[in-house]
GROMACS .gro file of C-alpha atoms in nm:
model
  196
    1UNK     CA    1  -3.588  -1.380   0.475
    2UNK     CA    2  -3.513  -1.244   0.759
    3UNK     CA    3  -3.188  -1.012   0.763
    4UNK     CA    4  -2.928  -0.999   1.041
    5UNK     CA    5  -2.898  -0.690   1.260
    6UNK     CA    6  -2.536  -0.638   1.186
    7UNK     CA    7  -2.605  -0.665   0.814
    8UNK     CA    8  -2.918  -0.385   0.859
    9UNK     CA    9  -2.654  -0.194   1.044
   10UNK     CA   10  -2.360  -0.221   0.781
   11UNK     CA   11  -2.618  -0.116   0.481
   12UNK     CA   12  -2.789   0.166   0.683
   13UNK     CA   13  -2.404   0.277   0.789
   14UNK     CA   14  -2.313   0.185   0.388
   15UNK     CA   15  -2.074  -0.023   0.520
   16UNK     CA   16  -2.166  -0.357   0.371
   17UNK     CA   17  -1.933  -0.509   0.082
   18UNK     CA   18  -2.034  -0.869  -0.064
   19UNK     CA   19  -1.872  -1.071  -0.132
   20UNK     CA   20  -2.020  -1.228  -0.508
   21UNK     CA   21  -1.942  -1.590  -0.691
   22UNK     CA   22  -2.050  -1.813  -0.946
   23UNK     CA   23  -2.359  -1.839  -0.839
   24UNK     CA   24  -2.439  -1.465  -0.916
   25UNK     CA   25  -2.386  -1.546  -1.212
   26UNK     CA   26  -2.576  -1.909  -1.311
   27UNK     CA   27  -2.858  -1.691  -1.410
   28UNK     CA   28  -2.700  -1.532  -1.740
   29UNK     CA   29  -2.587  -1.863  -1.869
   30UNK     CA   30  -2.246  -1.854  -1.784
   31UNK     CA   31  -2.093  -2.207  -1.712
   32UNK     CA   32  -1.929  -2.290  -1.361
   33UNK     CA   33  -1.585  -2.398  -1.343
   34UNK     CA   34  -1.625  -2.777  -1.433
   35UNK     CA   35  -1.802  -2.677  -1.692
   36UNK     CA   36  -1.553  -2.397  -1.841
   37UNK     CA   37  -1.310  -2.643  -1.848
   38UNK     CA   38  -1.477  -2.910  -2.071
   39UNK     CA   39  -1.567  -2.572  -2.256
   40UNK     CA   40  -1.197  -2.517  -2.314
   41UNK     CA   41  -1.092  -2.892  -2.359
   42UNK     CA   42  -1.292  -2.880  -2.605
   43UNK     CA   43  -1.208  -2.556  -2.806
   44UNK     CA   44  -0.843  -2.692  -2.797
   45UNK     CA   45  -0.919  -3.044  -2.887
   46UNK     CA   46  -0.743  -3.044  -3.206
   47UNK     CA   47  -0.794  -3.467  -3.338
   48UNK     CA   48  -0.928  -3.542  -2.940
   49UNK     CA   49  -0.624  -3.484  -2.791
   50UNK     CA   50  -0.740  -3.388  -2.524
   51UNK     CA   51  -0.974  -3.636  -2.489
   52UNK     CA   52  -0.810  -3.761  -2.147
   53UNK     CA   53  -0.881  -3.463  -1.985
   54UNK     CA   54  -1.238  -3.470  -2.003
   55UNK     CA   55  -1.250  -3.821  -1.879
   56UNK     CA   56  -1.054  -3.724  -1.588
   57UNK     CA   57  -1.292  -3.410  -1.519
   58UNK     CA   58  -1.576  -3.683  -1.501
   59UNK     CA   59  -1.385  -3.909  -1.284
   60UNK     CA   60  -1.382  -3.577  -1.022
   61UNK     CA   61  -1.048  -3.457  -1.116
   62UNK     CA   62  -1.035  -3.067  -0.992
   63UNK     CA   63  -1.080  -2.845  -1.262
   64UNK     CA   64  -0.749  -2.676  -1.168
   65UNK     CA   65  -0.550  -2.982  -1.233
   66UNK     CA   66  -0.659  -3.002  -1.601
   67UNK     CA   67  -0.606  -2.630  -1.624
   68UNK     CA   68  -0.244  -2.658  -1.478
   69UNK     CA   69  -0.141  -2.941  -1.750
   70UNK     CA   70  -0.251  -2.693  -2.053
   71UNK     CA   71  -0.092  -2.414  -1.871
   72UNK     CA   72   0.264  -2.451  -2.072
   73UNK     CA   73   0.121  -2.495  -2.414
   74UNK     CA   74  -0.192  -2.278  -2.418
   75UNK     CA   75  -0.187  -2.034  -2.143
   76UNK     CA   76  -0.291  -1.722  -2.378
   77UNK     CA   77  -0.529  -1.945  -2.603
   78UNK     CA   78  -0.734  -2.039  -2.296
   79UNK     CA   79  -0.721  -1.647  -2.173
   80UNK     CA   80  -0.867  -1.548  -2.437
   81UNK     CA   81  -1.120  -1.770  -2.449
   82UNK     CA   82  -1.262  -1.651  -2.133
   83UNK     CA   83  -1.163  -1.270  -2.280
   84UNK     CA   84  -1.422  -1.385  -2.564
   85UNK     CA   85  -1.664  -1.568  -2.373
   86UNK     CA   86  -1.721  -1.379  -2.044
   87UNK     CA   87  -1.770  -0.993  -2.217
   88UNK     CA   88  -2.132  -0.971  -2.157
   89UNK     CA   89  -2.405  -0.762  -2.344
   90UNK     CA   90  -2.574  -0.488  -2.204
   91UNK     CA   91  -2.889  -0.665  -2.316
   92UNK     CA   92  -2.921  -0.917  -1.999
   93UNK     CA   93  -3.141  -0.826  -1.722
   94UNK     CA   94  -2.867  -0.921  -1.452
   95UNK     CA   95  -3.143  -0.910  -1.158
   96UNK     CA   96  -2.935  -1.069  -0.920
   97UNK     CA   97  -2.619  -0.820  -0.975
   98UNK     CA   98  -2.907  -0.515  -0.977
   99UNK     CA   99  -3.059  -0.672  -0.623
  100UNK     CA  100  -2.719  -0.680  -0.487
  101UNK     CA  101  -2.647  -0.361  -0.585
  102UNK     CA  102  -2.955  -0.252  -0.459
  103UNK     CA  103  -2.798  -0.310  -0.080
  104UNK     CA  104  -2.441  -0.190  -0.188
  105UNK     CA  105  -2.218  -0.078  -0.412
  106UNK     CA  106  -1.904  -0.218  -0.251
  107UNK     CA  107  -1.887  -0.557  -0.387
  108UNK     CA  108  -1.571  -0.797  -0.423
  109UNK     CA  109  -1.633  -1.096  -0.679
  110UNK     CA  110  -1.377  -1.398  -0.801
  111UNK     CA  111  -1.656  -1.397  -1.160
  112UNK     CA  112  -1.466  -1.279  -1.508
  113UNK     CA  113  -1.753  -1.170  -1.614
  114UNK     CA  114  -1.862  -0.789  -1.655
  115UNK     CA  115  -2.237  -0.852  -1.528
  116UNK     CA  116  -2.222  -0.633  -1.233
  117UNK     CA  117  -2.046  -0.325  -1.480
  118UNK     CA  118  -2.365  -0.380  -1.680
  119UNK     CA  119  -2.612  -0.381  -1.462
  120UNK     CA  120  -2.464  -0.075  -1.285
  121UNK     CA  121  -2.487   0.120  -1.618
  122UNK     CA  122  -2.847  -0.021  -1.691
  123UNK     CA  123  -2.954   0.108  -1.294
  124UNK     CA  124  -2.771   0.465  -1.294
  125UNK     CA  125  -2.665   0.490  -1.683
  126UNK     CA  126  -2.285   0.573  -1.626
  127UNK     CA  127  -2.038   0.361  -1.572
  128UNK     CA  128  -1.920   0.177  -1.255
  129UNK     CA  129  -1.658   0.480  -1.076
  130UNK     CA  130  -1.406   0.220  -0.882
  131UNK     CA  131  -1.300  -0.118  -1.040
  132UNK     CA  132  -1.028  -0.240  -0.974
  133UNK     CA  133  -0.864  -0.583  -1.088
  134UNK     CA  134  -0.612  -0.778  -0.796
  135UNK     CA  135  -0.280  -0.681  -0.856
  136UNK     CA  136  -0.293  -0.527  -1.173
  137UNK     CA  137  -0.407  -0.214  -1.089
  138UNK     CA  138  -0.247  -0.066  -0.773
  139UNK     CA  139  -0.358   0.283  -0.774
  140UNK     CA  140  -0.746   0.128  -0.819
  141UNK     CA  141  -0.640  -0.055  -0.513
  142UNK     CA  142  -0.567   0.191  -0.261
  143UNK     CA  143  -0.856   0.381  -0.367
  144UNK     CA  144  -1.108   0.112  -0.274
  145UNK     CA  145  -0.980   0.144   0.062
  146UNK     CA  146  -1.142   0.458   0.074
  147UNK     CA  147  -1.439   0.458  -0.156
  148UNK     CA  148  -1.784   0.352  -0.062
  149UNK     CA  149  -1.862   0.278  -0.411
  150UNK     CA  150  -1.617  -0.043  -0.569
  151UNK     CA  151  -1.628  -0.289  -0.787
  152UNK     CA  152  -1.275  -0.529  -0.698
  153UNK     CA  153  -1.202  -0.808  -0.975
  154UNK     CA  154  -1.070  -1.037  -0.682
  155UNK     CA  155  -0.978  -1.336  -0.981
  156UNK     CA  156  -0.969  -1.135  -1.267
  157UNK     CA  157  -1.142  -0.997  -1.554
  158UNK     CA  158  -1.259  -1.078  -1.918
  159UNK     CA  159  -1.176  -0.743  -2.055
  160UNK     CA  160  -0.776  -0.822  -1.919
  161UNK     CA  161  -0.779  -1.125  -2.047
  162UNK     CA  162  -0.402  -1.208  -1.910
  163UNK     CA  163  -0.521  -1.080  -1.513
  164UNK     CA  164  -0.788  -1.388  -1.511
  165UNK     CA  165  -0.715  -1.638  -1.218
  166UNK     CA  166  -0.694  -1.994  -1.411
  167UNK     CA  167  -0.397  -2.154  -1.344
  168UNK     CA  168  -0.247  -2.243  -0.951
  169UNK     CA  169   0.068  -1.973  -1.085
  170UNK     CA  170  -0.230  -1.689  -1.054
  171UNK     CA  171  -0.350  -1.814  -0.773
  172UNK     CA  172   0.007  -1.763  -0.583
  173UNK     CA  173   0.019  -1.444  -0.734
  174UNK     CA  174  -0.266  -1.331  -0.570
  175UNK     CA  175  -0.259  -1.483  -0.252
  176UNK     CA  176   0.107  -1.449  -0.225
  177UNK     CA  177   0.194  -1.268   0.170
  178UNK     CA  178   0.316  -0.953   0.007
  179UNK     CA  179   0.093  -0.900  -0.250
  180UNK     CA  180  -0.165  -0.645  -0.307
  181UNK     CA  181  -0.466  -0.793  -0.344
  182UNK     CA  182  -0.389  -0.935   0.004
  183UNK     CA  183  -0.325  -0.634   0.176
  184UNK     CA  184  -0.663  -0.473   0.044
  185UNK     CA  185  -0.849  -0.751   0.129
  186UNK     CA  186  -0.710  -0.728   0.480
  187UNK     CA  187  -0.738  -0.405   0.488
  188UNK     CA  188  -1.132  -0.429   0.432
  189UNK     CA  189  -1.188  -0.718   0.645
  190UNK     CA  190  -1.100  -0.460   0.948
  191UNK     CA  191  -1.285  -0.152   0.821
  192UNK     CA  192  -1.616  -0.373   0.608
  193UNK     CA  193  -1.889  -0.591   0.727
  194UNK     CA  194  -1.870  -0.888   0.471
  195UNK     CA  195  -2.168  -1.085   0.310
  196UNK     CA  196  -2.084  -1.394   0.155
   0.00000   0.00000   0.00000
């Protein structure tokens, strides 16, 4: 493969963040977002009541859609769901997060998951120094602006179960003008060369 100048540049200047999503992460067995959601329809489908739902994800309904109509009723049930089902085990290999890592350690990801927190204990055997999770964690926040080393939670994260991006109300949160998760994110863009 052959690797852009400006990419060589930004890792030999460590000024590379990338930018990581789902598919980081098809390798560990964690399901993509269709999938999560028949995954949750179907932990909540209590006498298939649900059952509607998962015909309309089949019919190419966005996921989002399905997640917004359980939003009133089981918001915290289908948190902690993801709380339960995206803490990982220190016992994957997580190549692709350890490759990645490899390049930089200034990554941004929308995954729940904690696979690059393990793999950065498995490559250096202490734990990640700069995570920070969108806007619940302000002080994390402004120091990613200055570190060279980060870890930002962009959509969440399984160990807060309630700061995980499912529902469009999380979504505004985040991407709302004066929020900070934009501002760092803008802030980066100027400073950061970005591989997505």
């Amino acid at each position: 493969m052959k690797i852009p100048t400006a990419i060589k540049n930004a890792i030999k200047e460590n000024n590379l963040v990338v930018f990581a999503g789902a598919g980081v992460t098809k390798n560990i067995g964690l399901p993509e977002w269709r999938d999560l959601a028949v995954e949750i329809i179907n932990y909540l489908n209590n006498n298939n009541e649900y059952e509607n739902l998962i015909n309309r994800l089949r019919t190419g309904e966005n996921p989002i859609n399905i997640f917004n109509s359980l939003e009133k009723e089981h918001k915290v049930e289908i948190k902690q769901y993801i709380s339960k089902n995206f803490n990982l085990s220190n016992s994957n290999s997580f190549q692709v997060q350890k490759s990645i890592l490899k390049l930089t350690s200034q990554i941004i990801t929308t995954n729940y998951d904690t696979a690059f927190e393990s793999a950065y204990i498995q490559m250096y055997d202490e734990k990640f120094p700069n995570i920070a999770i969108q806007n619940l964690d302000r002080l994390n926040l402004m120091e990613i602006v200055r570190s060279n080393e980060f870890l930002f939670k962009l959509h969440g994260c399984a160990t807060h179960p309630e700061s995980c991006a499912i529902f469009s109300s999380d979504y505004t949160k985040i991407y709302k003008k004066d929020s900070p998760t934009l501002f760092l994110l803008k802030s980066l863009a100027m400073q950061k060369k970005f591989f997505l």
